[in-house]
């Protein structure tokens, strides 16, 4: 499956993600197969991506984020408001080396 990130690794990834813009937008239709396919491609290419979720209700956003993490087999680095930052190591071209 996927590895659990340590606190130092999460802190490192939060620092790297600070200047990133969201590359995936989850709209009113929620999680579709197209959104998940695009997220998979973005994670494989970038490893660290931000996802913007357009849901008014906090509980609905929490459910969408949990579903994104589960179905993309990624790690949640952080979530602030309607923006979630996800990390998954690339299978073909690992770019980010994590601290221990």
PDB file of C-alpha atoms in Angstrom:
ATOM      1  CA  UNK A   1       0.000   0.000   0.000  1.00  0.00           C
ATOM      2  CA  UNK A   2       1.681   3.273   1.080  1.00  0.00           C
ATOM      3  CA  UNK A   3       4.072   4.259   3.813  1.00  0.00           C
ATOM      4  CA  UNK A   4       3.166   6.418   6.779  1.00  0.00           C
ATOM      5  CA  UNK A   5       5.010   9.726   6.818  1.00  0.00           C
ATOM      6  CA  UNK A   6       6.936  10.758   9.898  1.00  0.00           C
ATOM      7  CA  UNK A   7       6.473  14.218  11.405  1.00  0.00           C
ATOM      8  CA  UNK A   8       9.747  15.461   9.931  1.00  0.00           C
ATOM      9  CA  UNK A   9       8.776  14.157   6.491  1.00  0.00           C
ATOM     10  CA  UNK A  10       5.376  15.874   6.682  1.00  0.00           C
ATOM     11  CA  UNK A  11       7.033  19.118   7.772  1.00  0.00           C
ATOM     12  CA  UNK A  12       9.502  18.854   4.862  1.00  0.00           C
ATOM     13  CA  UNK A  13       6.706  18.218   2.340  1.00  0.00           C
ATOM     14  CA  UNK A  14       4.622  21.092   3.730  1.00  0.00           C
ATOM     15  CA  UNK A  15       7.594  23.366   3.110  1.00  0.00           C
ATOM     16  CA  UNK A  16       7.962  22.120  -0.458  1.00  0.00           C
ATOM     17  CA  UNK A  17       4.250  22.540  -1.139  1.00  0.00           C
ATOM     18  CA  UNK A  18       4.028  26.100   0.142  1.00  0.00           C
ATOM     19  CA  UNK A  19       4.472  27.737  -3.277  1.00  0.00           C
ATOM     20  CA  UNK A  20       2.430  25.203  -5.254  1.00  0.00           C
ATOM     21  CA  UNK A  21      -0.885  25.994  -6.874  1.00  0.00           C
ATOM     22  CA  UNK A  22      -3.724  23.444  -6.968  1.00  0.00           C
ATOM     23  CA  UNK A  23      -3.458  21.279 -10.085  1.00  0.00           C
ATOM     24  CA  UNK A  24      -6.601  19.210  -9.487  1.00  0.00           C
ATOM     25  CA  UNK A  25     -10.039  20.709  -8.908  1.00  0.00           C
ATOM     26  CA  UNK A  26     -12.903  18.629  -7.518  1.00  0.00           C
ATOM     27  CA  UNK A  27     -16.073  20.391  -8.621  1.00  0.00           C
ATOM     28  CA  UNK A  28     -19.778  20.064  -8.044  1.00  0.00           C
ATOM     29  CA  UNK A  29     -19.942  16.577  -9.560  1.00  0.00           C
ATOM     30  CA  UNK A  30     -17.613  15.305  -6.840  1.00  0.00           C
ATOM     31  CA  UNK A  31     -15.121  12.511  -7.405  1.00  0.00           C
ATOM     32  CA  UNK A  32     -15.448  11.174 -10.909  1.00  0.00           C
ATOM     33  CA  UNK A  33     -13.293   8.612 -12.659  1.00  0.00           C
ATOM     34  CA  UNK A  34     -11.819  11.408 -14.772  1.00  0.00           C
ATOM     35  CA  UNK A  35     -10.747  13.362 -11.676  1.00  0.00           C
ATOM     36  CA  UNK A  36      -9.155  10.258 -10.163  1.00  0.00           C
ATOM     37  CA  UNK A  37      -7.342   9.449 -13.419  1.00  0.00           C
ATOM     38  CA  UNK A  38      -6.019  13.010 -13.621  1.00  0.00           C
ATOM     39  CA  UNK A  39      -4.918  12.857  -9.977  1.00  0.00           C
ATOM     40  CA  UNK A  40      -3.082   9.599 -10.657  1.00  0.00           C
ATOM     41  CA  UNK A  41      -1.214  11.189 -13.576  1.00  0.00           C
ATOM     42  CA  UNK A  42      -0.401  14.322 -11.555  1.00  0.00           C
ATOM     43  CA  UNK A  43       0.922  12.292  -8.614  1.00  0.00           C
ATOM     44  CA  UNK A  44       3.034  10.117 -10.905  1.00  0.00           C
ATOM     45  CA  UNK A  45       4.498  13.170 -12.603  1.00  0.00           C
ATOM     46  CA  UNK A  46       4.866  15.622  -9.677  1.00  0.00           C
ATOM     47  CA  UNK A  47       4.678  13.382  -6.551  1.00  0.00           C
ATOM     48  CA  UNK A  48       3.409  16.346  -4.488  1.00  0.00           C
ATOM     49  CA  UNK A  49       0.155  18.000  -5.577  1.00  0.00           C
ATOM     50  CA  UNK A  50      -2.493  20.286  -4.187  1.00  0.00           C
ATOM     51  CA  UNK A  51      -6.161  19.526  -4.733  1.00  0.00           C
ATOM     52  CA  UNK A  52      -8.889  22.149  -4.438  1.00  0.00           C
ATOM     53  CA  UNK A  53     -12.262  20.839  -3.314  1.00  0.00           C
ATOM     54  CA  UNK A  54     -15.421  22.831  -4.087  1.00  0.00           C
ATOM     55  CA  UNK A  55     -17.750  21.593  -1.357  1.00  0.00           C
ATOM     56  CA  UNK A  56     -19.544  23.905   1.032  1.00  0.00           C
ATOM     57  CA  UNK A  57     -19.863  21.501   3.928  1.00  0.00           C
ATOM     58  CA  UNK A  58     -16.799  20.623   6.023  1.00  0.00           C
ATOM     59  CA  UNK A  59     -17.958  17.023   6.459  1.00  0.00           C
ATOM     60  CA  UNK A  60     -18.369  16.637   2.698  1.00  0.00           C
ATOM     61  CA  UNK A  61     -14.830  17.958   2.163  1.00  0.00           C
ATOM     62  CA  UNK A  62     -13.492  15.529   4.781  1.00  0.00           C
ATOM     63  CA  UNK A  63     -15.177  12.628   2.995  1.00  0.00           C
ATOM     64  CA  UNK A  64     -13.812  13.704  -0.395  1.00  0.00           C
ATOM     65  CA  UNK A  65     -10.277  14.062   0.981  1.00  0.00           C
ATOM     66  CA  UNK A  66     -10.458  10.643   2.653  1.00  0.00           C
ATOM     67  CA  UNK A  67     -11.723   9.099  -0.588  1.00  0.00           C
ATOM     68  CA  UNK A  68      -8.954  10.825  -2.596  1.00  0.00           C
ATOM     69  CA  UNK A  69      -6.263   9.483  -0.271  1.00  0.00           C
ATOM     70  CA  UNK A  70      -7.713   5.984  -0.280  1.00  0.00           C
ATOM     71  CA  UNK A  71      -8.340   5.650  -4.003  1.00  0.00           C
ATOM     72  CA  UNK A  72      -5.083   7.311  -5.095  1.00  0.00           C
ATOM     73  CA  UNK A  73      -3.020   5.367  -2.517  1.00  0.00           C
ATOM     74  CA  UNK A  74      -1.339   8.599  -1.459  1.00  0.00           C
ATOM     75  CA  UNK A  75      -0.490  10.300   1.819  1.00  0.00           C
ATOM     76  CA  UNK A  76      -2.276  13.378   3.097  1.00  0.00           C
ATOM     77  CA  UNK A  77       0.411  15.934   3.906  1.00  0.00           C
ATOM     78  CA  UNK A  78      -1.966  18.638   5.084  1.00  0.00           C
ATOM     79  CA  UNK A  79      -5.419  20.073   4.602  1.00  0.00           C
ATOM     80  CA  UNK A  80      -6.217  23.732   5.057  1.00  0.00           C
ATOM     81  CA  UNK A  81      -9.785  24.768   4.287  1.00  0.00           C
ATOM     82  CA  UNK A  82     -10.693  23.477   0.865  1.00  0.00           C
ATOM     83  CA  UNK A  83      -7.111  22.691  -0.228  1.00  0.00           C
ATOM     84  CA  UNK A  84      -5.538  19.284   0.406  1.00  0.00           C
ATOM     85  CA  UNK A  85      -1.890  18.442  -0.270  1.00  0.00           C
ATOM     86  CA  UNK A  86      -1.173  14.849  -1.312  1.00  0.00           C
ATOM     87  CA  UNK A  87       2.093  12.961  -1.738  1.00  0.00           C
ATOM     88  CA  UNK A  88       2.829   9.685  -3.483  1.00  0.00           C
ATOM     89  CA  UNK A  89       6.268   8.553  -4.585  1.00  0.00           C
ATOM     90  CA  UNK A  90       6.585   8.095  -8.346  1.00  0.00           C
ATOM     91  CA  UNK A  91       7.091   4.493  -9.456  1.00  0.00           C
ATOM     92  CA  UNK A  92       9.162   5.390 -12.510  1.00  0.00           C
ATOM     93  CA  UNK A  93      10.944   8.658 -11.656  1.00  0.00           C
ATOM     94  CA  UNK A  94      11.211   9.423  -7.916  1.00  0.00           C
ATOM     95  CA  UNK A  95      12.102  13.105  -7.573  1.00  0.00           C
ATOM     96  CA  UNK A  96      11.616  14.018  -3.921  1.00  0.00           C
ATOM     97  CA  UNK A  97      14.001  12.501  -1.393  1.00  0.00           C
ATOM     98  CA  UNK A  98      12.424  12.478   2.037  1.00  0.00           C
ATOM     99  CA  UNK A  99      14.378  13.029   5.256  1.00  0.00           C
ATOM    100  CA  UNK A 100      14.409  10.195   7.776  1.00  0.00           C
TER     101      UNK A 100
END
